[in-house]
mmCIF file of C-alpha atoms in Angstrom:
data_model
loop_
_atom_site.group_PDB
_atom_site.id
_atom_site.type_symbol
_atom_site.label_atom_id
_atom_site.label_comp_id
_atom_site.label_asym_id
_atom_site.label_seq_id
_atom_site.Cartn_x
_atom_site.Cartn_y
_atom_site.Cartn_z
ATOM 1 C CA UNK R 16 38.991 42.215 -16.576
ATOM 2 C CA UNK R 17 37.698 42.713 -12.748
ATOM 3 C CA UNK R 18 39.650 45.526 -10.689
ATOM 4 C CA UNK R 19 39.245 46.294 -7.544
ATOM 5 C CA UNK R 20 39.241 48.933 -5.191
ATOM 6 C CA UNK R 21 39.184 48.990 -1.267
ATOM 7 C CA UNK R 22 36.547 51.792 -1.219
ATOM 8 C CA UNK R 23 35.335 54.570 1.575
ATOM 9 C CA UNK R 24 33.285 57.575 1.012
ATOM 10 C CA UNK R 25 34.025 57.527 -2.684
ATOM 11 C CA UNK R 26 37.922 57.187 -1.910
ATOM 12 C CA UNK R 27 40.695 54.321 -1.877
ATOM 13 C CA UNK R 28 41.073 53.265 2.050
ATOM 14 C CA UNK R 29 44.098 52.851 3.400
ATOM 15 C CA UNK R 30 44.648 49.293 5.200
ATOM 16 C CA UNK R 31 43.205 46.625 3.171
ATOM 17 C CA UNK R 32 42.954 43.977 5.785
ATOM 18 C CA UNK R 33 40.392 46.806 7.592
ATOM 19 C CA UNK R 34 38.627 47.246 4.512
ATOM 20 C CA UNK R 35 34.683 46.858 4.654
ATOM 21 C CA UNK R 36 33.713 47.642 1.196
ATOM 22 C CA UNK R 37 35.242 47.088 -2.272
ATOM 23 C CA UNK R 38 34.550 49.048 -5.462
ATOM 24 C CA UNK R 39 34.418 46.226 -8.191
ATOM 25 C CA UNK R 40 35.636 47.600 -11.666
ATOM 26 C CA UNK R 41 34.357 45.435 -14.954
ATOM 27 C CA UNK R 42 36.117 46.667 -18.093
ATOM 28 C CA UNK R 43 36.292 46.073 -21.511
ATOM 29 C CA UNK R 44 38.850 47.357 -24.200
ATOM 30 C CA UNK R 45 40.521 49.224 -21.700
ATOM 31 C CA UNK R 46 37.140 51.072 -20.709
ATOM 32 C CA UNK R 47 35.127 50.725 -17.428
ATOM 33 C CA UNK R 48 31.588 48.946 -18.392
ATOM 34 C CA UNK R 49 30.263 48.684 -15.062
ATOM 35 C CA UNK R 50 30.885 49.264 -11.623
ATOM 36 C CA UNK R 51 29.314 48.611 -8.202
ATOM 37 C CA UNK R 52 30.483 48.961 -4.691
ATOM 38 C CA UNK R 53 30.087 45.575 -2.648
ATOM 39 C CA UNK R 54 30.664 44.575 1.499
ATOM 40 C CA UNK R 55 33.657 42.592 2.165
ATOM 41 C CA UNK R 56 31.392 41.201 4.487
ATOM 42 C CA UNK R 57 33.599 40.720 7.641
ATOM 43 C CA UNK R 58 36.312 39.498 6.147
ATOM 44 C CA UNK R 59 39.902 40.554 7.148
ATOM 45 C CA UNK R 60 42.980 40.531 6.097
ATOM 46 C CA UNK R 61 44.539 37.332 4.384
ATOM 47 C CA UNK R 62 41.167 36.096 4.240
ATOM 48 C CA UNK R 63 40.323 38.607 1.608
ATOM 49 C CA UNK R 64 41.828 36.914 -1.266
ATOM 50 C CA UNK R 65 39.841 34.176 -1.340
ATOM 51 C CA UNK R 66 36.897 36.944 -1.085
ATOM 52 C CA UNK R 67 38.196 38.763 -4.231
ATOM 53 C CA UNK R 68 39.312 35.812 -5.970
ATOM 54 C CA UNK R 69 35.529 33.963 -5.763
ATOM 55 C CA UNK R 70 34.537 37.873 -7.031
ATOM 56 C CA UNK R 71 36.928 36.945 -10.537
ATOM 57 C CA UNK R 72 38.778 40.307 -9.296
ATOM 58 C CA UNK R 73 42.364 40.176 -11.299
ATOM 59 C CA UNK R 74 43.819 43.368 -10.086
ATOM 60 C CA UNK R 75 43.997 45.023 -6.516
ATOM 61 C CA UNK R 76 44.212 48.852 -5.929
ATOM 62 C CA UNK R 77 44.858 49.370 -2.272
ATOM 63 C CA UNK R 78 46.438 52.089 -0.208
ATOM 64 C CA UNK R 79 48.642 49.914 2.557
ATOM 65 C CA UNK R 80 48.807 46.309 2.521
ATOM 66 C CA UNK R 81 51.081 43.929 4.965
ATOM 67 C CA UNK R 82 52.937 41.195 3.907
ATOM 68 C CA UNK R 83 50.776 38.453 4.618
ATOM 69 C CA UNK R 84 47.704 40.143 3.003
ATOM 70 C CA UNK R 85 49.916 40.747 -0.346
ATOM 71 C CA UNK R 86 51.332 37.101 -0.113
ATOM 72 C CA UNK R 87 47.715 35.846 -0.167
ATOM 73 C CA UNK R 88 46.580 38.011 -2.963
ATOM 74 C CA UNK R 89 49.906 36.855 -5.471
ATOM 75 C CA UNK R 90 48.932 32.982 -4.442
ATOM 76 C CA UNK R 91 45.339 34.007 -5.878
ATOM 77 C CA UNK R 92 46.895 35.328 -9.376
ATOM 78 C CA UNK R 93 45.971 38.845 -7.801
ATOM 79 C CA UNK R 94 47.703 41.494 -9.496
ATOM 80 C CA UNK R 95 48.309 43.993 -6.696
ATOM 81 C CA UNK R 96 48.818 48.078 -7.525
ATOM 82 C CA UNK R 97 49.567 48.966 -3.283
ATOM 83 C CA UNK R 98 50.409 52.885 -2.113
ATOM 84 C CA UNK R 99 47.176 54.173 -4.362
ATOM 85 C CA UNK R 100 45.286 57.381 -2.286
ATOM 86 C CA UNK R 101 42.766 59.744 -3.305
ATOM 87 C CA UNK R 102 39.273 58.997 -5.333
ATOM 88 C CA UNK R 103 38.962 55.239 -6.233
ATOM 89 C CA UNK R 104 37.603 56.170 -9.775
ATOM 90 C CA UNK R 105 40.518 58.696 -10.599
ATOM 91 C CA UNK R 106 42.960 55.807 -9.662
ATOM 92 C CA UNK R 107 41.491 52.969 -11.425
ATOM 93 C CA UNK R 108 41.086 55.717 -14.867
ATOM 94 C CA UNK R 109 44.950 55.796 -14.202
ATOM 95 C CA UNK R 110 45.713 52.447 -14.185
ATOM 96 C CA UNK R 111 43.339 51.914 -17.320
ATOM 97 C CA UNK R 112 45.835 55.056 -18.931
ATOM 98 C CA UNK R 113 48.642 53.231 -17.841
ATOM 99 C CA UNK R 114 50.027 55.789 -15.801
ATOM 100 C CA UNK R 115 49.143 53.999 -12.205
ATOM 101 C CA UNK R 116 52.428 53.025 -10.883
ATOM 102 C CA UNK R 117 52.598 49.102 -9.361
ATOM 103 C CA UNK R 118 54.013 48.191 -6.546
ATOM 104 C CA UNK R 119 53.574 44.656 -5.053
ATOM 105 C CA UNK R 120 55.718 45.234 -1.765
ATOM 106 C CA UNK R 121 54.349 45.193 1.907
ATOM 107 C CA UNK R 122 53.693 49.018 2.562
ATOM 108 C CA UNK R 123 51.786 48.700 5.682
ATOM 109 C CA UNK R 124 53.694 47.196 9.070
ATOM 110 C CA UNK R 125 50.132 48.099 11.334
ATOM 111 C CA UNK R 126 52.238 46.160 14.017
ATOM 112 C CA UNK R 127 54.897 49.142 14.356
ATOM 113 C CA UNK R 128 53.062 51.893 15.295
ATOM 114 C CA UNK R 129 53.139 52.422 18.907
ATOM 115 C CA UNK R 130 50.744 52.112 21.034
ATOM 116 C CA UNK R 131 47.098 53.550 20.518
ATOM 117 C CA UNK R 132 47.609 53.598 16.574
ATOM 118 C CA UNK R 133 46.062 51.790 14.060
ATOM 119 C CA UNK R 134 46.240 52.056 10.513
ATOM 120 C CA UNK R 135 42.507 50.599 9.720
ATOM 121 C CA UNK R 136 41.257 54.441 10.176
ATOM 122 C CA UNK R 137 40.064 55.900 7.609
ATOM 123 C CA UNK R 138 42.593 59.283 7.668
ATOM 124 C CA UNK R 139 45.501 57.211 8.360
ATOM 125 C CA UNK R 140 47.637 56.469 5.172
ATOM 126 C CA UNK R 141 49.659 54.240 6.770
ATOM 127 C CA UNK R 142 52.162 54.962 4.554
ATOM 128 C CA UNK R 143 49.982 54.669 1.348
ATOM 129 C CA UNK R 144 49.733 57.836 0.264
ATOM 130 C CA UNK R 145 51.696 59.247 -2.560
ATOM 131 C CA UNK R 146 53.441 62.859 -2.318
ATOM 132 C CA UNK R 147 51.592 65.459 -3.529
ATOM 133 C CA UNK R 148 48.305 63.755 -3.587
ATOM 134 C CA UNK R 149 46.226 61.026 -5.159
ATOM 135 C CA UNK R 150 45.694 59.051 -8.152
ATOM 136 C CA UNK R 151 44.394 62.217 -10.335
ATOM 137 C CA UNK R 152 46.704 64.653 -9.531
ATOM 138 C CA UNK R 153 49.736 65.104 -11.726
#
């Protein structure tokens, strides 16, 4: 199985149509076999599917995601875990434990922030984050 990750600085980001770089997961038996980080190279948004689809990915870890983005990825056969946060590795040991929680809704309306805000940078959770911290924390 291929996961991936939308990947900064060793974390998940946090608006997966603004994502630049992936972290691409290849397990076996429920381990992690090999793993390399990979550009999205320019691609945005809805267009990403395709992206991870011709990459064989079959699950998504992704802080926010919009609507259209997450309609794009189930019309792939994209399993999508949305609202992850914290260290991309942590997160995608926690889905492998089975403890990563999924949720395939539309977590990130960019469009509704007001003006000057964006949730493509890279602090902003944009609603993805998870109380009391990230994927490792209990």
């Amino acid at each position: 199985m291929k996961i991936a990750a939308t990947y900064w600085n060793g974390d998940i980001f946090q608006h997966f149509g603004h994502t630049e770089y992936f972290k691409i997961y290849q397990t076996e038996s429920g381990a992690v076999k090999n793993a390399e980080v990979i550009s999205a190279e320019g691609y945005g948004h809805g267009a990403l599917a395709g992206f991870l689809s011709a990459h064989h990915v079959n699950v998504l870890v992704c802080g926010g995601i919009g609507g259209g983005a997450l309609e794009a990825l189930k019309n792939a056969g994209i399993q999508v875990y949305a609202g992850a946060s914290g260290n991309a590795d942590d997160c995608i040991a926690a889905f492998l434990a089975g403890t990563l929680q999924l949720s395939d809704a539309a977590n990130c309306a960019h469009h509704e922030h007001g003006e000057g805000r964006s949730c493509g940078g890279h602090g902003h959770s944009c609603g993805g984050g998870r109380a009391g911290g990230g994927c490792g924390e209990k």
